[in-house]
């Protein structure tokens, strides 16, 4: 099963419709299966293969595990149907399939990786399987060898991402294959913490931005935690108009993202023309999706991410009359929103409803639209076509953030709280603008909203309307400084040299 289709009614109330897909239309089913024990019973695990095509036509295999295998019990066949399962029993069962079954499937297919990279603790039980292999081969658990093979990345400061399971439940599923004295040694005496297990058994641990690693030290004291700041895939997240611009003037940028620094030499008129094309494509798509016409002349702000409290989607509406006054002073503003709320996140759903209420309150001075079912296609159009990218998380909850990086690849500057990647990518008035200070935690919402309005009124809109060359220079710097660095090519190179080799 997929995640869900988001449906929004006239008041912005979200309902969820099931999303289904057919694996056989996209993937190759492999004939191999492996066995994984869940307590006293064995579950057969199969795999599907998807080849990601890289430059040069080399296919990089991605394996997707599947428990829907004939002979498994009905409840076991359902284990791989969906993410975000309710209940620790199903979730721990899934993580055993992922960690233990994942290693066994790699072995079955002939792979002998030198490094295992765990993203969050969900795959951490793979260390138990690696230790079991050392015991079979050498007669004892070789902790040093397994630790040398493992890398761990923590991706979020949100505690809900750190799985903890009751030890009784863990024993019922892991024994007799894995003794509980080993599980308790690595995962904790009070509960099985998969994050603790990953931390204890990895030779390299990192967060996904410098500030995130700094905060992670307060969450996991005693562990050395490095930082490798996230990036986005340059070609994927550059819109058609800017791809064509780069193809003309920065040859090789598609295979060498760092060469985007040569955007400093791009002609402002060509940057402006490419942005106008991207903005026109976005606004045409918005009208097709919603029936709402947005003007290409009006300053357009984008805000799109998961709808949840700490993202503060509503900070821009803290003082709606101040926002109205700013809009009237420049002839109007346009805001485009997008993002799903988790089905169980009622406050997140209420945030979407609040945006709809503000749209009614502020019309016609501020035009607001919320795009339902936000996905990668919508993200490409938005990050390419808005004039300004807005990001207002409550610090220190933004581990990294990547939407602003996508916008930078299209010359779109950010107005953002100094958290995550923006603490590294922000140069005031050069690559965008900041909200608040660089303190570890957010201050008062009213004060940060007031600064948001001040920056819009006194810095951003005057530059956009009254100093177009200055605005184009900010766009130029967004590409040359931020897109050339905050990309996956640089990120993967850092993982290779820092974590893998």
Tab-separated table of C-alpha atoms in Angstrom:
chain	number	residue	atom	x	y	z
A	1	UNK	CA	0.000	0.000	0.000
A	2	UNK	CA	1.099	3.586	-0.581
A	3	UNK	CA	0.787	6.414	1.933
A	4	UNK	CA	-2.530	8.195	1.247
A	5	UNK	CA	-4.282	10.595	-1.088
A	6	UNK	CA	-5.084	13.882	0.659
A	7	UNK	CA	-8.543	15.341	0.057
A	8	UNK	CA	-9.365	18.837	1.357
A	9	UNK	CA	-12.919	20.148	1.613
A	10	UNK	CA	-13.952	23.797	1.229
A	11	UNK	CA	-12.866	24.514	4.815
A	12	UNK	CA	-9.529	22.755	4.492
A	13	UNK	CA	-10.554	19.668	6.453
A	14	UNK	CA	-8.291	16.780	5.452
A	15	UNK	CA	-9.549	13.293	4.790
A	16	UNK	CA	-7.414	10.409	3.599
A	17	UNK	CA	-8.116	8.046	0.729
A	18	UNK	CA	-6.134	4.831	0.291
A	19	UNK	CA	-3.352	4.837	-2.270
A	20	UNK	CA	-2.526	1.569	-3.981
A	21	UNK	CA	0.015	0.619	-6.606
A	22	UNK	CA	1.000	-2.536	-8.444
A	23	UNK	CA	4.618	-3.526	-7.795
A	24	UNK	CA	4.774	-5.662	-10.928
A	25	UNK	CA	4.259	-2.532	-13.078
A	26	UNK	CA	7.446	-0.929	-11.718
A	27	UNK	CA	9.615	-3.651	-10.200
A	28	UNK	CA	11.141	-7.030	-10.985
A	29	UNK	CA	10.167	-9.790	-8.576
A	30	UNK	CA	13.171	-11.894	-7.632
A	31	UNK	CA	12.731	-15.673	-7.183
A	32	UNK	CA	14.858	-15.733	-4.016
A	33	UNK	CA	13.414	-15.934	-0.506
A	34	UNK	CA	15.004	-16.091	2.942
A	35	UNK	CA	13.685	-17.126	6.324
A	36	UNK	CA	13.388	-14.829	9.339
A	37	UNK	CA	12.284	-16.041	12.764
A	38	UNK	CA	9.659	-14.093	14.677
A	39	UNK	CA	9.767	-15.976	17.934
A	40	UNK	CA	9.052	-19.649	17.301
A	41	UNK	CA	7.726	-19.234	13.761
A	42	UNK	CA	9.582	-18.653	10.514
A	43	UNK	CA	8.454	-15.979	8.056
A	44	UNK	CA	9.576	-16.208	4.435
A	45	UNK	CA	10.750	-12.915	2.948
A	46	UNK	CA	11.000	-12.184	-0.757
A	47	UNK	CA	12.299	-9.179	-2.663
A	48	UNK	CA	11.553	-6.916	-5.592
A	49	UNK	CA	14.295	-5.099	-7.498
A	50	UNK	CA	14.306	-1.590	-8.921
A	51	UNK	CA	17.296	-0.257	-10.860
A	52	UNK	CA	18.004	3.453	-10.466
A	53	UNK	CA	19.661	4.541	-13.701
A	54	UNK	CA	22.726	6.693	-13.173
A	55	UNK	CA	24.897	8.506	-15.694
A	56	UNK	CA	26.542	6.031	-18.031
A	57	UNK	CA	23.546	3.693	-17.870
A	58	UNK	CA	24.698	1.826	-14.767
A	59	UNK	CA	21.751	0.469	-12.800
A	60	UNK	CA	22.016	0.858	-9.031
A	61	UNK	CA	19.824	-1.847	-7.476
A	62	UNK	CA	17.272	-1.043	-4.785
A	63	UNK	CA	15.748	-4.049	-3.057
A	64	UNK	CA	12.255	-3.879	-1.528
A	65	UNK	CA	11.439	-6.685	0.897
A	66	UNK	CA	8.067	-8.420	0.782
A	67	UNK	CA	6.409	-10.765	3.277
A	68	UNK	CA	3.370	-11.403	1.071
A	69	UNK	CA	4.662	-14.867	0.296
A	70	UNK	CA	2.554	-17.991	-0.089
A	71	UNK	CA	2.822	-20.162	3.004
A	72	UNK	CA	3.153	-17.284	5.476
A	73	UNK	CA	0.358	-16.708	7.983
A	74	UNK	CA	-2.091	-13.945	6.956
A	75	UNK	CA	-0.815	-11.571	9.661
A	76	UNK	CA	2.760	-12.127	8.463
A	77	UNK	CA	1.865	-11.600	4.806
A	78	UNK	CA	0.529	-8.176	5.842
A	79	UNK	CA	3.768	-7.052	7.529
A	80	UNK	CA	5.157	-5.356	4.421
A	81	UNK	CA	1.918	-3.755	3.233
A	82	UNK	CA	2.499	-0.314	4.683
A	83	UNK	CA	4.710	1.991	6.752
A	84	UNK	CA	3.807	3.735	10.025
A	85	UNK	CA	2.186	0.626	11.442
A	86	UNK	CA	0.047	0.901	14.554
A	87	UNK	CA	1.314	-1.086	17.523
A	88	UNK	CA	4.764	-2.124	18.660
A	89	UNK	CA	4.219	-5.786	17.780
A	90	UNK	CA	3.872	-5.060	14.069
A	91	UNK	CA	6.540	-2.360	14.074
A	92	UNK	CA	9.176	-4.517	15.776
A	93	UNK	CA	8.286	-7.410	13.472
A	94	UNK	CA	8.822	-5.115	10.495
A	95	UNK	CA	12.198	-3.982	11.848
A	96	UNK	CA	13.321	-7.587	12.317
A	97	UNK	CA	12.351	-8.281	8.704
A	98	UNK	CA	14.221	-5.153	7.551
A	99	UNK	CA	17.387	-5.575	9.623
A	100	UNK	CA	17.804	-9.340	9.904
A	101	UNK	CA	15.977	-10.229	6.688
A	102	UNK	CA	17.788	-7.472	4.809
A	103	UNK	CA	21.220	-8.904	5.605
A	104	UNK	CA	20.084	-12.415	4.767
A	105	UNK	CA	18.614	-11.290	1.434
A	106	UNK	CA	21.870	-9.555	0.518
A	107	UNK	CA	23.751	-12.765	1.286
A	108	UNK	CA	21.265	-14.827	-0.739
A	109	UNK	CA	21.799	-12.556	-3.746
A	110	UNK	CA	25.574	-12.739	-3.453
A	111	UNK	CA	26.271	-9.299	-1.974
A	112	UNK	CA	28.997	-8.895	0.675
A	113	UNK	CA	28.939	-5.185	1.590
A	114	UNK	CA	31.893	-3.681	3.411
A	115	UNK	CA	29.676	-1.007	4.984
A	116	UNK	CA	26.082	-1.014	6.248
A	117	UNK	CA	24.523	2.440	6.498
A	118	UNK	CA	21.608	2.678	8.929
A	119	UNK	CA	19.285	5.643	8.515
A	120	UNK	CA	17.625	6.155	11.891
A	121	UNK	CA	17.350	3.081	14.093
A	122	UNK	CA	14.765	1.232	12.026
A	123	UNK	CA	17.366	-1.083	10.463
A	124	UNK	CA	19.528	-1.380	13.595
A	125	UNK	CA	18.702	-5.030	14.221
A	126	UNK	CA	20.992	-5.855	11.319
A	127	UNK	CA	23.848	-5.673	13.847
A	128	UNK	CA	22.410	-8.747	15.599
A	129	UNK	CA	22.540	-10.687	12.352
A	130	UNK	CA	26.095	-9.526	11.632
A	131	UNK	CA	27.151	-10.590	15.138
A	132	UNK	CA	25.467	-13.967	14.664
A	133	UNK	CA	27.511	-14.432	11.488
A	134	UNK	CA	30.752	-13.702	13.347
A	135	UNK	CA	29.815	-16.206	16.043
A	136	UNK	CA	29.203	-18.910	13.453
A	137	UNK	CA	32.464	-18.110	11.653
A	138	UNK	CA	34.729	-17.495	14.661
A	139	UNK	CA	32.992	-18.998	17.674
A	140	UNK	CA	32.402	-15.620	19.373
A	141	UNK	CA	30.762	-12.265	18.785
A	142	UNK	CA	33.240	-9.949	17.076
A	143	UNK	CA	31.969	-6.534	18.154
A	144	UNK	CA	34.925	-4.674	16.655
A	145	UNK	CA	34.430	-6.193	13.206
A	146	UNK	CA	30.701	-5.400	13.169
A	147	UNK	CA	31.281	-1.887	14.485
A	148	UNK	CA	33.870	-1.314	11.761
A	149	UNK	CA	31.255	-2.271	9.158
A	150	UNK	CA	28.432	-0.031	10.398
A	151	UNK	CA	27.550	3.638	9.878
A	152	UNK	CA	24.600	5.412	11.525
A	153	UNK	CA	22.852	8.629	10.528
A	154	UNK	CA	20.266	10.262	12.764
A	155	UNK	CA	17.895	12.394	10.731
A	156	UNK	CA	15.670	14.173	13.205
A	157	UNK	CA	15.645	15.724	16.683
A	158	UNK	CA	12.048	14.503	17.163
A	159	UNK	CA	11.989	11.876	19.924
A	160	UNK	CA	9.127	9.972	18.262
A	161	UNK	CA	11.603	8.759	15.637
A	162	UNK	CA	13.598	6.831	18.235
A	163	UNK	CA	11.925	3.454	18.605
A	164	UNK	CA	11.784	1.841	22.054
A	165	UNK	CA	10.286	-1.594	22.553
A	166	UNK	CA	9.279	-3.488	25.691
A	167	UNK	CA	11.887	-6.103	26.582
A	168	UNK	CA	9.231	-8.776	27.011
A	169	UNK	CA	7.959	-8.108	23.493
A	170	UNK	CA	11.528	-8.091	22.187
A	171	UNK	CA	12.232	-11.473	23.840
A	172	UNK	CA	9.069	-12.992	22.378
A	173	UNK	CA	10.159	-12.053	18.835
A	174	UNK	CA	13.967	-12.226	18.944
A	175	UNK	CA	14.579	-15.335	21.040
A	176	UNK	CA	15.810	-18.003	20.553
A	177	UNK	CA	17.649	-16.708	17.458
A	178	UNK	CA	19.175	-13.807	19.386
A	179	UNK	CA	19.803	-14.113	23.135
A	180	UNK	CA	18.392	-11.343	25.290
A	181	UNK	CA	21.655	-10.790	27.142
A	182	UNK	CA	23.117	-9.584	23.833
A	183	UNK	CA	20.018	-7.499	23.060
A	184	UNK	CA	20.101	-5.850	26.499
A	185	UNK	CA	23.835	-5.220	26.273
A	186	UNK	CA	23.409	-3.246	23.044
A	187	UNK	CA	19.857	-1.892	23.278
A	188	UNK	CA	19.412	-1.115	26.969
A	189	UNK	CA	18.309	-2.700	30.250
A	190	UNK	CA	15.004	-0.791	30.503
A	191	UNK	CA	13.791	-1.137	26.901
A	192	UNK	CA	15.121	-2.122	23.493
A	193	UNK	CA	16.265	1.186	21.987
A	194	UNK	CA	17.178	0.611	18.359
A	195	UNK	CA	18.803	4.051	18.262
A	196	UNK	CA	21.066	3.112	21.174
A	197	UNK	CA	21.921	-0.162	19.430
A	198	UNK	CA	22.878	1.683	16.233
A	199	UNK	CA	24.949	4.225	18.178
A	200	UNK	CA	26.769	1.519	20.118
A	201	UNK	CA	27.592	-0.564	17.056
A	202	UNK	CA	28.666	2.060	14.490
A	203	UNK	CA	32.193	3.323	13.919
A	204	UNK	CA	30.816	6.546	12.382
A	205	UNK	CA	27.729	8.496	13.487
A	206	UNK	CA	26.459	11.737	11.998
A	207	UNK	CA	23.651	14.236	11.968
A	208	UNK	CA	22.412	15.917	8.809
A	209	UNK	CA	23.543	19.513	9.432
A	210	UNK	CA	26.132	21.138	11.668
A	211	UNK	CA	23.480	22.505	14.046
A	212	UNK	CA	21.663	19.174	14.094
A	213	UNK	CA	24.843	17.369	15.141
A	214	UNK	CA	25.349	19.977	17.861
A	215	UNK	CA	21.855	19.284	19.200
A	216	UNK	CA	22.265	15.512	18.793
A	217	UNK	CA	25.147	15.667	21.273
A	218	UNK	CA	22.651	16.861	23.890
A	219	UNK	CA	20.296	13.982	23.040
A	220	UNK	CA	22.969	11.281	22.955
A	221	UNK	CA	25.781	12.392	25.268
A	222	UNK	CA	28.918	10.329	25.202
A	223	UNK	CA	28.823	9.472	21.497
A	224	UNK	CA	30.995	11.204	18.890
A	225	UNK	CA	28.539	12.608	16.344
A	226	UNK	CA	29.871	14.141	13.142
A	227	UNK	CA	27.880	16.164	10.619
A	228	UNK	CA	27.232	15.754	6.916
A	229	UNK	CA	24.725	18.321	5.748
A	230	UNK	CA	22.022	17.019	3.433
A	231	UNK	CA	21.790	17.927	-0.219
A	232	UNK	CA	19.361	17.556	-3.116
A	233	UNK	CA	19.889	16.022	-6.542
A	234	UNK	CA	20.687	18.973	-8.763
A	235	UNK	CA	19.266	17.763	-12.063
A	236	UNK	CA	16.043	16.449	-10.514
A	237	UNK	CA	15.263	19.670	-8.647
A	238	UNK	CA	16.261	22.192	-11.294
A	239	UNK	CA	13.239	23.247	-13.348
A	240	UNK	CA	13.208	23.056	-17.145
A	241	UNK	CA	13.904	26.737	-17.738
A	242	UNK	CA	16.970	26.804	-15.477
A	243	UNK	CA	18.205	23.469	-16.836
A	244	UNK	CA	18.241	25.039	-20.283
A	245	UNK	CA	20.011	28.130	-18.913
A	246	UNK	CA	22.710	26.037	-17.233
A	247	UNK	CA	23.098	23.821	-20.293
A	248	UNK	CA	23.877	26.918	-22.363
A	249	UNK	CA	26.335	28.579	-19.995
A	250	UNK	CA	27.634	26.002	-17.483
A	251	UNK	CA	28.549	22.890	-19.502
A	252	UNK	CA	29.021	19.823	-17.355
A	253	UNK	CA	26.816	21.031	-14.489
A	254	UNK	CA	24.666	17.898	-14.750
A	255	UNK	CA	27.606	15.695	-13.716
A	256	UNK	CA	29.513	18.278	-11.654
A	257	UNK	CA	27.113	20.110	-9.353
A	258	UNK	CA	29.938	22.195	-7.912
A	259	UNK	CA	30.282	23.941	-11.269
A	260	UNK	CA	27.032	25.784	-10.499
A	261	UNK	CA	29.319	28.280	-8.728
A	262	UNK	CA	29.891	29.683	-12.223
A	263	UNK	CA	26.349	31.042	-12.033
A	264	UNK	CA	28.051	34.191	-10.746
A	265	UNK	CA	28.719	34.958	-14.402
A	266	UNK	CA	25.152	34.481	-15.605
A	267	UNK	CA	23.425	37.462	-17.185
A	268	UNK	CA	20.674	38.880	-14.975
A	269	UNK	CA	18.264	39.229	-17.869
A	270	UNK	CA	18.578	35.511	-18.657
A	271	UNK	CA	18.042	34.607	-14.997
A	272	UNK	CA	14.937	36.796	-14.947
A	273	UNK	CA	13.615	35.233	-18.169
A	274	UNK	CA	14.137	31.694	-16.863
A	275	UNK	CA	12.374	32.546	-13.608
A	276	UNK	CA	9.451	34.116	-15.484
A	277	UNK	CA	9.040	30.870	-17.433
A	278	UNK	CA	9.132	28.797	-14.247
A	279	UNK	CA	6.653	31.097	-12.490
A	280	UNK	CA	4.290	30.982	-15.463
A	281	UNK	CA	4.389	27.178	-15.458
A	282	UNK	CA	3.615	27.071	-11.725
A	283	UNK	CA	0.711	29.523	-11.896
A	284	UNK	CA	-0.790	27.767	-14.912
A	285	UNK	CA	-0.647	24.475	-12.997
A	286	UNK	CA	-2.201	26.085	-9.884
A	287	UNK	CA	-5.127	27.267	-11.987
A	288	UNK	CA	-5.551	23.805	-13.518
A	289	UNK	CA	-5.547	22.186	-10.075
A	290	UNK	CA	-7.664	24.690	-8.151
A	291	UNK	CA	-9.427	26.955	-10.645
A	292	UNK	CA	-7.790	29.943	-8.920
A	293	UNK	CA	-6.011	32.502	-11.095
A	294	UNK	CA	-2.801	33.974	-9.715
A	295	UNK	CA	-1.094	36.969	-11.341
A	296	UNK	CA	2.451	36.584	-12.648
A	297	UNK	CA	3.061	40.209	-11.620
A	298	UNK	CA	2.406	39.712	-7.907
A	299	UNK	CA	5.094	38.643	-5.446
A	300	UNK	CA	4.545	34.941	-4.711
A	301	UNK	CA	5.664	33.127	-1.561
A	302	UNK	CA	5.876	29.344	-1.272
A	303	UNK	CA	5.507	27.239	1.885
A	304	UNK	CA	5.253	23.471	1.521
A	305	UNK	CA	6.170	20.727	3.955
A	306	UNK	CA	4.453	18.262	6.276
A	307	UNK	CA	1.662	19.985	8.167
A	308	UNK	CA	2.610	19.630	11.815
A	309	UNK	CA	2.927	21.985	14.748
A	310	UNK	CA	6.670	22.567	14.948
A	311	UNK	CA	6.828	23.586	11.267
A	312	UNK	CA	4.710	26.657	12.221
A	313	UNK	CA	2.828	26.928	8.961
A	314	UNK	CA	0.723	29.653	10.558
A	315	UNK	CA	3.536	31.966	11.735
A	316	UNK	CA	3.022	34.182	8.692
A	317	UNK	CA	-0.579	34.721	9.887
A	318	UNK	CA	0.357	35.698	13.444
A	319	UNK	CA	-0.822	39.274	12.726
A	320	UNK	CA	-3.116	39.016	9.693
A	321	UNK	CA	-3.840	42.737	9.567
A	322	UNK	CA	-0.127	43.537	9.445
A	323	UNK	CA	0.202	41.085	6.548
A	324	UNK	CA	-2.776	42.726	4.836
A	325	UNK	CA	-1.242	46.180	5.233
A	326	UNK	CA	2.051	45.004	3.720
A	327	UNK	CA	0.190	43.430	0.802
A	328	UNK	CA	-1.856	46.567	0.141
A	329	UNK	CA	1.282	48.709	0.128
A	330	UNK	CA	2.673	46.759	-2.839
A	331	UNK	CA	-0.560	45.979	-4.650
A	332	UNK	CA	-1.079	42.475	-3.320
A	333	UNK	CA	0.670	39.282	-2.278
A	334	UNK	CA	0.214	35.630	-3.217
A	335	UNK	CA	0.934	32.626	-0.980
A	336	UNK	CA	0.990	29.004	-2.132
A	337	UNK	CA	0.869	26.251	0.513
A	338	UNK	CA	1.150	22.492	0.320
A	339	UNK	CA	1.708	19.479	2.563
A	340	UNK	CA	-0.056	16.556	4.194
A	341	UNK	CA	-0.837	16.121	7.877
A	342	UNK	CA	-0.273	12.681	9.382
A	343	UNK	CA	-3.694	10.974	9.661
A	344	UNK	CA	-3.377	10.914	13.478
A	345	UNK	CA	-2.080	14.514	13.784
A	346	UNK	CA	-5.231	16.460	14.621
A	347	UNK	CA	-3.380	19.730	15.394
A	348	UNK	CA	-1.641	19.393	12.023
A	349	UNK	CA	-4.994	19.049	10.285
A	350	UNK	CA	-6.228	22.127	12.131
A	351	UNK	CA	-3.273	24.099	10.793
A	352	UNK	CA	-4.444	23.403	7.235
A	353	UNK	CA	-7.949	24.556	8.182
A	354	UNK	CA	-6.421	27.725	9.640
A	355	UNK	CA	-4.725	28.489	6.310
A	356	UNK	CA	-8.116	28.182	4.586
A	357	UNK	CA	-9.670	30.514	7.164
A	358	UNK	CA	-6.893	33.067	6.597
A	359	UNK	CA	-7.459	32.842	2.851
A	360	UNK	CA	-11.075	33.922	3.383
A	361	UNK	CA	-10.138	36.628	5.887
A	362	UNK	CA	-7.352	38.231	3.856
A	363	UNK	CA	-8.946	38.147	0.405
A	364	UNK	CA	-8.621	40.012	-1.887
A	365	UNK	CA	-5.475	41.739	-0.619
A	366	UNK	CA	-3.614	38.473	-0.017
A	367	UNK	CA	-4.400	35.576	-2.352
A	368	UNK	CA	-3.829	32.178	-0.729
A	369	UNK	CA	-4.125	28.709	-2.191
A	370	UNK	CA	-3.484	25.312	-0.598
A	371	UNK	CA	-2.483	22.545	-2.978
A	372	UNK	CA	-3.937	19.159	-2.034
A	373	UNK	CA	-1.953	15.925	-2.311
A	374	UNK	CA	1.435	17.655	-2.435
A	375	UNK	CA	3.973	15.420	-4.145
A	376	UNK	CA	7.284	15.582	-6.008
A	377	UNK	CA	5.709	16.969	-9.180
A	378	UNK	CA	4.117	19.815	-7.232
A	379	UNK	CA	7.358	20.354	-5.321
A	380	UNK	CA	9.341	20.780	-8.538
A	381	UNK	CA	6.895	23.380	-9.821
A	382	UNK	CA	6.724	25.264	-6.518
A	383	UNK	CA	10.435	25.369	-5.723
A	384	UNK	CA	11.062	26.502	-9.279
A	385	UNK	CA	8.288	29.048	-9.678
A	386	UNK	CA	7.724	31.024	-6.477
A	387	UNK	CA	9.613	34.271	-5.830
A	388	UNK	CA	10.514	33.483	-2.207
A	389	UNK	CA	10.715	30.268	-0.185
A	390	UNK	CA	9.414	30.576	3.396
A	391	UNK	CA	10.448	28.228	6.212
A	392	UNK	CA	9.505	28.866	9.843
A	393	UNK	CA	10.253	25.800	12.017
A	394	UNK	CA	10.521	26.023	15.770
A	395	UNK	CA	14.179	25.501	16.619
A	396	UNK	CA	15.872	23.076	17.046
A	397	UNK	CA	13.349	20.796	15.334
A	398	UNK	CA	14.549	21.299	11.748
A	399	UNK	CA	17.336	18.744	11.467
A	400	UNK	CA	18.277	19.921	7.994
A	401	UNK	CA	15.441	20.792	5.624
A	402	UNK	CA	15.864	20.403	1.875
A	403	UNK	CA	13.063	22.381	0.218
A	404	UNK	CA	15.054	25.613	0.406
A	405	UNK	CA	17.977	23.843	-1.281
A	406	UNK	CA	15.648	22.865	-4.135
A	407	UNK	CA	14.505	26.470	-4.429
A	408	UNK	CA	18.132	27.680	-4.527
A	409	UNK	CA	18.792	25.496	-7.581
A	410	UNK	CA	16.232	27.677	-9.361
A	411	UNK	CA	17.551	30.961	-8.028
A	412	UNK	CA	14.742	31.298	-5.476
A	413	UNK	CA	16.008	32.848	-2.220
A	414	UNK	CA	14.786	31.828	1.231
A	415	UNK	CA	13.312	33.680	4.176
A	416	UNK	CA	13.911	31.217	6.952
A	417	UNK	CA	14.509	30.587	10.626
A	418	UNK	CA	18.212	30.034	11.365
A	419	UNK	CA	18.020	26.289	11.900
A	420	UNK	CA	19.150	23.222	9.986
A	421	UNK	CA	20.863	23.879	6.673
A	422	UNK	CA	19.910	27.565	6.563
A	423	UNK	CA	22.325	28.326	9.373
A	424	UNK	CA	25.036	27.287	6.897
A	425	UNK	CA	23.511	28.609	3.664
A	426	UNK	CA	22.292	31.992	4.890
A	427	UNK	CA	24.164	35.193	4.035
A	428	UNK	CA	21.865	38.089	4.889
A	429	UNK	CA	20.722	39.938	1.800
A	430	UNK	CA	23.007	37.832	-0.393
A	431	UNK	CA	21.422	34.352	-0.495
A	432	UNK	CA	18.229	35.326	1.341
A	433	UNK	CA	17.067	36.557	4.718
A	434	UNK	CA	16.842	35.247	8.272
A	435	UNK	CA	14.157	35.169	10.946
A	436	UNK	CA	15.318	35.300	14.568
A	437	UNK	CA	18.796	34.682	15.928
A	438	UNK	CA	21.183	31.745	15.671
A	439	UNK	CA	20.406	30.660	19.249
A	440	UNK	CA	19.832	26.923	19.690
A	441	UNK	CA	16.137	27.301	20.506
A	442	UNK	CA	13.388	29.522	19.096
A	443	UNK	CA	12.345	32.638	20.908
A	444	UNK	CA	8.899	34.197	21.167
A	445	UNK	CA	6.518	33.468	18.273
A	446	UNK	CA	5.238	37.048	18.281
A	447	UNK	CA	8.755	38.450	18.012
A	448	UNK	CA	9.737	36.088	15.207
A	449	UNK	CA	6.527	36.853	13.307
A	450	UNK	CA	7.213	40.579	13.711
A	451	UNK	CA	10.687	40.095	12.237
A	452	UNK	CA	9.185	38.095	9.365
A	453	UNK	CA	6.901	41.058	8.581
A	454	UNK	CA	9.744	43.569	9.002
A	455	UNK	CA	11.952	41.675	6.536
A	456	UNK	CA	9.138	41.444	4.007
A	457	UNK	CA	8.194	45.103	4.311
A	458	UNK	CA	11.608	46.744	4.661
A	459	UNK	CA	14.024	44.468	2.818
A	460	UNK	CA	12.497	41.876	0.529
A	461	UNK	CA	9.629	43.635	-1.230
A	462	UNK	CA	11.570	46.909	-1.765
A	463	UNK	CA	14.362	44.888	-3.420
A	464	UNK	CA	11.929	42.897	-5.561
A	465	UNK	CA	9.939	45.936	-6.700
A	466	UNK	CA	12.442	48.791	-6.537
A	467	UNK	CA	15.844	47.257	-7.211
A	468	UNK	CA	15.463	44.470	-9.766
A	469	UNK	CA	19.221	44.213	-10.388
A	470	UNK	CA	19.794	43.684	-6.676
A	471	UNK	CA	17.085	41.020	-6.632
A	472	UNK	CA	18.614	39.223	-9.608
A	473	UNK	CA	21.946	39.333	-7.788
A	474	UNK	CA	20.385	37.547	-4.800
A	475	UNK	CA	19.056	34.910	-7.201
A	476	UNK	CA	22.519	34.601	-8.755
A	477	UNK	CA	24.156	34.116	-5.353
A	478	UNK	CA	21.512	31.564	-4.313
A	479	UNK	CA	22.605	29.383	-7.208
A	480	UNK	CA	26.340	30.028	-7.070
A	481	UNK	CA	26.777	29.714	-3.296
A	482	UNK	CA	23.993	27.386	-2.178
A	483	UNK	CA	23.066	25.165	-5.133
A	484	UNK	CA	26.737	24.462	-5.820
A	485	UNK	CA	27.206	23.120	-2.280
A	486	UNK	CA	23.875	21.834	-0.939
A	487	UNK	CA	23.578	18.971	-3.408
A	488	UNK	CA	23.777	15.198	-3.168
A	489	UNK	CA	27.005	14.976	-5.134
A	490	UNK	CA	28.883	16.833	-2.397
A	491	UNK	CA	26.924	14.986	0.290
A	492	UNK	CA	27.685	11.506	-1.057
A	493	UNK	CA	31.341	12.430	-1.532
A	494	UNK	CA	31.474	13.348	2.164
A	495	UNK	CA	29.877	10.043	3.146
A	496	UNK	CA	32.349	8.126	0.989
A	497	UNK	CA	35.438	9.849	2.371
A	498	UNK	CA	34.222	10.376	5.946
A	499	UNK	CA	32.020	7.385	6.714
A	500	UNK	CA	32.672	4.593	4.208
A	501	UNK	CA	36.423	4.738	3.532
